[in-house]
mmCIF file of C-alpha atoms and ligand atoms in Angstrom:
data_model
loop_
_atom_site.group_PDB
_atom_site.id
_atom_site.type_symbol
_atom_site.label_atom_id
_atom_site.label_comp_id
_atom_site.label_asym_id
_atom_site.label_seq_id
_atom_site.Cartn_x
_atom_site.Cartn_y
_atom_site.Cartn_z
ATOM 1 C CA MET B 1 25.989 5.344 32.263
ATOM 2 C CA ARG B 2 24.464 2.011 32.674
ATOM 3 C CA CYS B 3 23.237 0.025 29.582
ATOM 4 C CA LEU B 4 19.771 1.071 29.788
ATOM 5 C CA GLU B 5 20.849 4.952 29.681
ATOM 6 C CA ILE B 6 23.471 4.189 26.975
ATOM 7 C CA CYS B 7 20.812 2.497 24.916
ATOM 8 C CA ALA B 8 18.326 5.356 25.363
ATOM 9 C CA ALA B 9 20.958 7.982 24.373
ATOM 10 C CA LEU B 10 21.972 5.917 21.203
ATOM 11 C CA ALA B 11 18.265 5.660 20.228
ATOM 12 C CA LEU B 12 18.006 9.551 20.337
ATOM 13 C CA ILE B 13 21.081 9.943 18.210
ATOM 14 C CA VAL B 14 20.040 7.488 15.746
ATOM 15 C CA SER B 15 16.548 9.145 15.326
ATOM 16 C CA ALA B 16 18.146 12.514 15.230
ATOM 17 C CA VAL B 17 20.576 11.472 12.236
ATOM 18 C CA ALA B 18 17.962 9.274 10.264
ATOM 19 C CA LEU B 19 18.015 10.230 6.683
ATOM 20 C CA PRO B 20 15.209 12.507 5.496
ATOM 21 C CA SER B 21 12.693 10.783 3.371
ATOM 22 C CA SER B 22 13.970 12.405 0.212
ATOM 23 C CA LEU B 23 17.351 10.726 0.674
ATOM 24 C CA ALA B 24 16.145 7.317 1.827
ATOM 25 C CA GLN B 25 16.217 4.754 -0.984
ATOM 26 C CA LYS B 26 13.089 4.889 -3.076
ATOM 27 C CA ILE B 27 11.417 1.480 -3.835
ATOM 28 C CA ALA B 28 9.371 1.479 -7.070
ATOM 29 C CA PRO B 29 5.734 0.227 -6.427
ATOM 30 C CA PRO B 30 4.579 -2.824 -8.273
ATOM 31 C CA PHE B 31 2.836 -2.052 -11.629
ATOM 32 C CA THR B 32 0.200 -4.028 -13.294
ATOM 33 C CA SER B 33 1.009 -3.057 -16.957
ATOM 34 C CA LEU B 34 3.871 -2.534 -19.267
ATOM 35 C CA ARG B 35 5.728 0.850 -19.491
ATOM 36 C CA VAL B 36 9.196 2.190 -20.711
ATOM 37 C CA TYR B 37 11.283 4.862 -19.344
ATOM 38 C CA LEU B 38 13.607 6.682 -21.861
ATOM 39 C CA PHE B 39 16.831 8.267 -20.375
ATOM 40 C CA ASP B 40 18.915 10.873 -22.231
ATOM 41 C CA CYS B 41 22.256 9.067 -22.141
ATOM 42 C CA GLY B 42 24.045 11.487 -24.605
ATOM 43 C CA LEU B 43 24.656 12.962 -28.040
ATOM 44 C CA ILE B 44 27.411 12.094 -30.521
ATOM 45 C CA LYS B 45 28.296 14.870 -32.934
ATOM 46 C CA GLY B 46 30.494 14.962 -36.008
ATOM 47 C CA GLU B 47 29.153 11.821 -37.866
ATOM 48 C CA ASP B 48 29.420 11.801 -41.589
ATOM 49 C CA PRO B 49 26.324 10.311 -43.292
ATOM 50 C CA VAL B 50 28.449 8.996 -46.186
ATOM 51 C CA ALA B 51 29.720 6.509 -43.717
ATOM 52 C CA TYR B 52 26.213 5.195 -43.432
ATOM 53 C CA GLY B 53 25.519 4.584 -47.209
ATOM 54 C CA LEU B 54 24.021 8.086 -47.614
ATOM 55 C CA ASN B 55 24.882 11.264 -49.670
ATOM 56 C CA LYS B 56 25.887 14.349 -47.735
ATOM 57 C CA GLY B 57 22.563 16.262 -48.201
ATOM 58 C CA ASP B 58 20.393 13.260 -47.151
ATOM 59 C CA VAL B 59 20.760 14.078 -43.425
ATOM 60 C CA LYS B 60 19.810 17.635 -42.266
ATOM 61 C CA ASN B 61 20.945 17.118 -38.506
ATOM 62 C CA THR B 62 23.606 14.659 -38.360
ATOM 63 C CA ASP B 63 23.749 14.352 -34.448
ATOM 64 C CA MET B 64 23.135 10.978 -33.034
ATOM 65 C CA VAL B 65 21.388 11.032 -29.648
ATOM 66 C CA VAL B 66 21.886 8.046 -27.439
ATOM 67 C CA PRO B 67 18.936 6.859 -25.182
ATOM 68 C CA CYS B 68 18.767 4.370 -22.507
ATOM 69 C CA TYR B 69 15.580 2.422 -21.814
ATOM 70 C CA LEU B 70 14.096 0.941 -18.752
ATOM 71 C CA ILE B 71 11.282 -1.597 -19.446
ATOM 72 C CA VAL B 72 9.123 -2.175 -16.495
ATOM 73 C CA HIS B 73 6.813 -5.240 -16.734
ATOM 74 C CA PRO B 74 4.563 -6.737 -13.888
ATOM 75 C CA LYS B 75 7.017 -9.637 -13.822
ATOM 76 C CA GLY B 76 10.218 -7.818 -13.760
ATOM 77 C CA THR B 77 12.485 -5.147 -15.430
ATOM 78 C CA LEU B 78 14.759 -5.165 -18.499
ATOM 79 C CA MET B 79 17.395 -2.487 -18.954
ATOM 80 C CA TRP B 80 18.015 -1.940 -22.767
ATOM 81 C CA ASP B 81 21.363 -0.104 -23.786
ATOM 82 C CA VAL B 82 23.077 1.561 -20.927
ATOM 83 C CA GLY B 83 24.748 4.564 -22.405
ATOM 84 C CA LEU B 84 27.765 6.251 -24.100
ATOM 85 C CA ILE B 85 29.559 7.584 -21.207
ATOM 86 C CA PRO B 86 30.186 5.604 -18.010
ATOM 87 C CA ASP B 87 28.920 7.200 -14.740
ATOM 88 C CA SER B 88 32.452 6.942 -13.351
ATOM 89 C CA ALA B 89 33.413 9.723 -15.819
ATOM 90 C CA PHE B 90 31.095 12.276 -14.080
ATOM 91 C CA LYS B 91 32.101 14.620 -11.490
ATOM 92 C CA GLY B 92 28.935 15.164 -9.424
ATOM 93 C CA ASP B 93 26.146 16.065 -11.583
ATOM 94 C CA LYS B 94 28.012 18.033 -14.149
ATOM 95 C CA PRO B 95 27.642 17.142 -17.887
ATOM 96 C CA VAL B 96 30.518 15.422 -19.482
ATOM 97 C CA SER B 97 31.764 16.313 -23.068
ATOM 98 C CA GLN B 98 34.973 14.393 -24.786
ATOM 99 C CA SER B 99 36.270 15.132 -28.256
ATOM 100 C CA ASP B 100 38.841 13.307 -30.305
ATOM 101 C CA GLY B 101 39.070 16.057 -32.788
ATOM 102 C CA SER B 102 36.490 14.833 -35.420
ATOM 103 C CA GLU B 103 33.817 13.536 -32.974
ATOM 104 C CA THR B 104 32.468 14.992 -29.889
ATOM 105 C CA THR B 105 30.471 12.791 -27.265
ATOM 106 C CA SER B 106 28.800 14.143 -24.383
ATOM 107 C CA SER B 107 26.224 13.245 -21.639
ATOM 108 C CA PRO B 108 23.920 15.394 -19.458
ATOM 109 C CA LYS B 109 23.917 13.539 -16.508
ATOM 110 C CA PRO B 110 24.861 10.065 -15.061
ATOM 111 C CA LEU B 111 22.513 7.091 -15.542
ATOM 112 C CA LEU B 112 22.356 5.131 -12.183
ATOM 113 C CA PRO B 113 21.180 8.162 -9.896
ATOM 114 C CA GLN B 114 18.409 8.633 -12.373
ATOM 115 C CA LEU B 115 17.216 4.874 -12.028
ATOM 116 C CA ALA B 116 17.849 5.030 -8.241
ATOM 117 C CA ALA B 117 15.362 7.997 -8.159
ATOM 118 C CA LEU B 118 12.730 5.975 -9.841
ATOM 119 C CA GLY B 119 13.302 3.216 -7.458
ATOM 120 C CA TYR B 120 15.324 1.029 -9.773
ATOM 121 C CA PRO B 121 18.705 0.612 -8.540
ATOM 122 C CA PRO B 122 20.803 -2.098 -10.533
ATOM 123 C CA ALA B 123 19.882 -4.575 -7.778
ATOM 124 C CA LYS B 124 16.198 -4.217 -8.980
ATOM 125 C CA ILE B 125 16.918 -4.929 -12.635
ATOM 126 C CA THR B 126 15.877 -8.376 -13.632
ATOM 127 C CA TYR B 127 17.474 -8.442 -17.082
ATOM 128 C CA VAL B 128 20.036 -6.358 -19.052
ATOM 129 C CA ALA B 129 20.310 -6.636 -22.785
ATOM 130 C CA PHE B 130 22.144 -4.565 -25.515
ATOM 131 C CA SER B 131 21.044 -3.939 -29.082
ATOM 132 C CA HIS B 132 24.716 -4.601 -29.572
ATOM 133 C CA TYR B 133 28.070 -4.196 -27.753
ATOM 134 C CA HIS B 134 29.551 -0.954 -29.491
ATOM 135 C CA PHE B 135 30.716 1.515 -26.710
ATOM 136 C CA ASP B 136 27.720 3.946 -27.139
ATOM 137 C CA HIS B 137 25.412 1.154 -25.975
ATOM 138 C CA THR B 138 27.311 -0.365 -23.390
ATOM 139 C CA ALA B 139 29.128 2.263 -21.208
ATOM 140 C CA ASN B 140 27.436 1.256 -17.900
ATOM 141 C CA ALA B 141 27.253 -2.358 -18.486
ATOM 142 C CA ASN B 142 29.414 -3.666 -15.521
ATOM 143 C CA ALA B 143 26.756 -1.947 -13.130
ATOM 144 C CA PHE B 144 24.107 -4.568 -14.330
ATOM 145 C CA ALA B 145 26.433 -7.661 -13.865
ATOM 146 C CA GLY B 146 24.091 -8.802 -11.148
ATOM 147 C CA SER B 147 21.294 -8.999 -13.667
ATOM 148 C CA THR B 148 20.509 -11.802 -16.133
ATOM 149 C CA TRP B 149 22.165 -10.984 -19.420
ATOM 150 C CA LEU B 150 20.185 -11.783 -22.573
ATOM 151 C CA VAL B 151 22.618 -12.028 -25.507
ATOM 152 C CA HIS B 152 23.148 -13.959 -28.805
ATOM 153 C CA ALA B 153 26.063 -16.325 -28.849
ATOM 154 C CA ALA B 154 27.601 -14.664 -31.958
ATOM 155 C CA GLU B 155 27.573 -11.421 -30.066
ATOM 156 C CA ARG B 156 29.076 -12.780 -26.778
ATOM 157 C CA ASP B 157 32.044 -14.411 -28.620
ATOM 158 C CA ALA B 158 32.529 -11.076 -30.503
ATOM 159 C CA MET B 159 32.546 -9.100 -27.281
ATOM 160 C CA PHE B 160 35.078 -11.181 -25.437
ATOM 161 C CA ALA B 161 37.295 -11.300 -28.700
ATOM 162 C CA ALA B 162 37.426 -7.632 -28.606
ATOM 163 C CA SER B 163 40.380 -5.362 -27.409
ATOM 164 C CA PRO B 164 40.845 -5.266 -23.644
ATOM 165 C CA GLU B 165 40.119 -1.518 -23.741
ATOM 166 C CA HIS B 166 36.737 -2.131 -25.295
ATOM 167 C CA GLN B 167 35.872 -5.219 -22.939
ATOM 168 C CA ALA B 168 36.311 -2.858 -20.064
ATOM 169 C CA ALA B 169 32.899 -1.644 -20.143
ATOM 170 C CA TYR B 170 31.323 -4.993 -19.953
ATOM 171 C CA SER B 171 33.926 -7.343 -18.570
ATOM 172 C CA ARG B 172 32.083 -8.125 -15.463
ATOM 173 C CA LEU B 173 29.276 -9.697 -17.620
ATOM 174 C CA ARG B 174 31.597 -12.645 -18.289
ATOM 175 C CA ALA B 175 30.512 -14.184 -15.058
ATOM 176 C CA SER B 176 26.948 -12.954 -15.102
ATOM 177 C CA LYS B 177 23.926 -15.265 -15.216
ATOM 178 C CA THR B 178 23.403 -15.393 -19.114
ATOM 179 C CA VAL B 179 20.646 -16.566 -21.359
ATOM 180 C CA ILE B 180 21.911 -17.359 -24.834
ATOM 181 C CA LEU B 181 19.266 -16.357 -27.230
ATOM 182 C CA PRO B 182 17.923 -18.342 -30.125
ATOM 183 C CA ASP B 183 17.860 -16.889 -33.731
ATOM 184 C CA THR B 184 13.986 -16.878 -33.417
ATOM 185 C CA ASP B 185 11.956 -14.362 -31.346
ATOM 186 C CA TYR B 186 12.627 -14.488 -27.540
ATOM 187 C CA ASP B 187 9.797 -13.735 -25.309
ATOM 188 C CA VAL B 188 11.333 -12.038 -22.222
ATOM 189 C CA PHE B 189 8.329 -12.278 -19.829
ATOM 190 C CA GLY B 190 6.241 -15.091 -21.502
ATOM 191 C CA ASP B 191 3.424 -13.044 -22.539
ATOM 192 C CA GLY B 192 4.253 -11.603 -25.955
ATOM 193 C CA THR B 193 4.637 -7.996 -24.918
ATOM 194 C CA VAL B 194 8.492 -7.834 -24.746
ATOM 195 C CA ILE B 195 10.188 -9.582 -27.615
ATOM 196 C CA ILE B 196 13.873 -9.500 -28.570
ATOM 197 C CA LYS B 197 14.261 -10.125 -32.310
ATOM 198 C CA SER B 198 17.585 -11.327 -33.900
ATOM 199 C CA THR B 199 18.848 -8.855 -36.505
ATOM 200 C CA PRO B 200 22.363 -9.648 -37.226
ATOM 201 C CA GLY B 201 24.591 -7.703 -39.507
ATOM 202 C CA HIS B 202 25.639 -4.431 -37.783
ATOM 203 C CA THR B 203 27.402 -6.728 -35.253
ATOM 204 C CA PRO B 204 27.279 -10.536 -35.253
ATOM 205 C CA GLY B 205 24.405 -10.753 -32.733
ATOM 206 C CA HIS B 206 22.824 -7.491 -33.111
ATOM 207 C CA GLN B 207 19.122 -7.467 -31.909
ATOM 208 C CA VAL B 208 16.070 -5.277 -31.641
ATOM 209 C CA LEU B 209 13.286 -4.980 -29.102
ATOM 210 C CA ALA B 210 9.569 -5.290 -29.884
ATOM 211 C CA LEU B 211 7.261 -3.959 -27.204
ATOM 212 C CA LYS B 212 3.359 -4.154 -27.005
ATOM 213 C CA LEU B 213 2.442 -1.286 -25.103
ATOM 214 C CA PRO B 214 -0.952 -1.029 -23.498
ATOM 215 C CA ARG B 215 -1.871 2.538 -24.676
ATOM 216 C CA THR B 216 0.795 3.461 -27.225
ATOM 217 C CA GLY B 217 0.629 -0.028 -29.088
ATOM 218 C CA PRO B 218 3.331 -1.893 -30.953
ATOM 219 C CA VAL B 219 6.992 -0.272 -30.838
ATOM 220 C CA LEU B 220 10.002 -1.298 -32.362
ATOM 221 C CA ILE B 221 13.181 -0.117 -30.563
ATOM 222 C CA ALA B 222 15.752 -0.650 -33.414
ATOM 223 C CA GLY B 223 19.106 -0.386 -32.156
ATOM 224 C CA ASP B 224 21.556 0.467 -34.905
ATOM 225 C CA LEU B 225 19.695 -1.387 -37.637
ATOM 226 C CA TRP B 226 19.452 2.153 -38.897
ATOM 227 C CA HIS B 227 21.250 5.081 -37.389
ATOM 228 C CA TYR B 228 19.394 7.968 -39.611
ATOM 229 C CA ALA B 229 15.791 7.793 -40.846
ATOM 230 C CA ALA B 230 17.137 8.222 -44.295
ATOM 231 C CA GLU B 231 18.867 4.971 -44.311
ATOM 232 C CA ARG B 232 15.390 3.245 -44.743
ATOM 233 C CA LYS B 233 15.491 4.428 -48.391
ATOM 234 C CA ALA B 234 19.239 3.825 -48.937
ATOM 235 C CA SER B 235 20.181 0.972 -51.273
ATOM 236 C CA LYS B 236 23.694 0.582 -49.524
ATOM 237 C CA PRO B 237 24.250 -0.439 -46.001
ATOM 238 C CA PRO B 238 26.671 1.488 -43.633
ATOM 239 C CA GLU B 239 30.444 0.962 -44.433
ATOM 240 C CA SER B 240 31.558 -0.763 -41.179
ATOM 241 C CA GLU B 241 28.987 -3.474 -40.682
ATOM 242 C CA ALA B 242 30.034 -6.771 -39.547
ATOM 243 C CA ASN B 243 28.238 -8.380 -42.266
ATOM 244 C CA LYS B 244 26.511 -6.200 -44.844
ATOM 245 C CA GLU B 245 24.360 -8.917 -46.514
ATOM 246 C CA GLN B 246 22.993 -9.784 -42.908
ATOM 247 C CA THR B 247 22.342 -6.163 -42.277
ATOM 248 C CA MET B 248 20.233 -5.788 -45.554
ATOM 249 C CA ALA B 249 18.372 -9.104 -44.823
ATOM 250 C CA SER B 250 17.639 -7.941 -41.144
ATOM 251 C CA ARG B 251 16.432 -4.698 -42.488
ATOM 252 C CA ALA B 252 14.054 -6.243 -44.956
ATOM 253 C CA ALA B 253 12.733 -8.622 -42.165
ATOM 254 C CA MET B 254 12.166 -5.640 -39.785
ATOM 255 C CA GLU B 255 10.416 -3.458 -42.784
ATOM 256 C CA ALA B 256 8.172 -6.454 -43.236
ATOM 257 C CA TYR B 257 7.436 -6.690 -39.268
ATOM 258 C CA LEU B 258 6.691 -3.059 -39.239
ATOM 259 C CA LYS B 259 4.318 -3.395 -42.030
ATOM 260 C CA GLN B 260 2.639 -6.456 -40.758
ATOM 261 C CA SER B 261 2.392 -5.188 -36.928
ATOM 262 C CA GLY B 262 1.667 -1.436 -37.515
ATOM 263 C CA ALA B 263 4.523 -0.869 -34.958
ATOM 264 C CA GLN B 264 6.144 2.597 -34.367
ATOM 265 C CA LEU B 265 9.676 2.581 -35.314
ATOM 266 C CA TRP B 266 12.036 4.111 -32.730
ATOM 267 C CA ILE B 267 15.482 4.575 -34.443
ATOM 268 C CA GLU B 268 17.571 4.941 -31.202
ATOM 269 C CA HIS B 269 20.053 7.479 -32.529
ATOM 270 C CA ASP B 270 17.382 9.522 -34.363
ATOM 271 C CA PRO B 271 17.001 13.088 -32.736
ATOM 272 C CA GLN B 272 13.418 13.644 -34.131
ATOM 273 C CA THR B 273 12.172 10.382 -32.591
ATOM 274 C CA PHE B 274 13.752 11.036 -29.419
ATOM 275 C CA SER B 275 12.505 14.587 -29.106
ATOM 276 C CA ARG B 276 8.926 13.759 -29.573
ATOM 277 C CA LEU B 277 8.947 10.967 -26.825
ATOM 278 C CA LYS B 278 8.604 11.472 -23.088
ATOM 279 C CA LYS B 279 11.516 11.217 -21.074
ATOM 280 C CA ALA B 280 12.097 9.894 -17.494
ATOM 281 C CA PRO B 281 10.831 10.413 -14.918
ATOM 282 C CA ASP B 282 7.876 10.521 -17.152
ATOM 283 C CA TYR B 283 7.150 7.271 -19.034
ATOM 284 C CA ILE B 284 5.310 5.821 -22.060
ATOM 285 C CA ASP B 285 3.001 2.978 -21.658
HETATM 286 ZN ZN1 ZN E 1 24.992 3.189 -31.840
#
């Protein structure tokens, strides 16, 4: 065949094997107001409330849910906490469950395909931040190494002083573009609607996220400042805080913020909070 004929034949083949629109990469449309998508990133079973400064009977359901959050702002996106079990542990779309005898961790589905289905693959995520670096908040951190990482210096230092096994989930962030946050509030998009607040104690640079959503109003996504709602009334902090005095001071500061702002409190691990909130692909605005 001559070139012209070959080109025509190739064009036919290409059009015949073109991806159906459902498989082509979705691109999210631009939005003019703030919204948050919640993902079910798993469940931890077998926790003992006594380890969290509580008595046995203080918590009816001791399960801890693990949400991941995508914040979409007109000026960019922020991924906040990225799961308990890495996507690499999934075989296809089947749920994953792991047990060490006393504790069971599970996750219903991988995170990145859910983000891609909404039109937000990691390449579209402007910023990544974690409430803190524990394994149940950072499982997919390496996937966001191309985003700008928002972190306190004390947290980053603790992360890269941790064991190599622990670092494996986030080791690629060492080379990421990084903004070291101040101890004061940090306004992510410059308009007061997405604020990272410093709340050290659980870890050296633990942080929480204050949103001003257009319809829902102010919301505080509180990381592990509290794990169970009952801890808000407890006089003791959890047993394994990096700094217990700091935890109690951070809790008091955020209780004052909640009172002054009227913000809803979303305790990340609290199943009751999680069950009443809309999940992706739906969103809260
Ligand atoms: Zn946690």
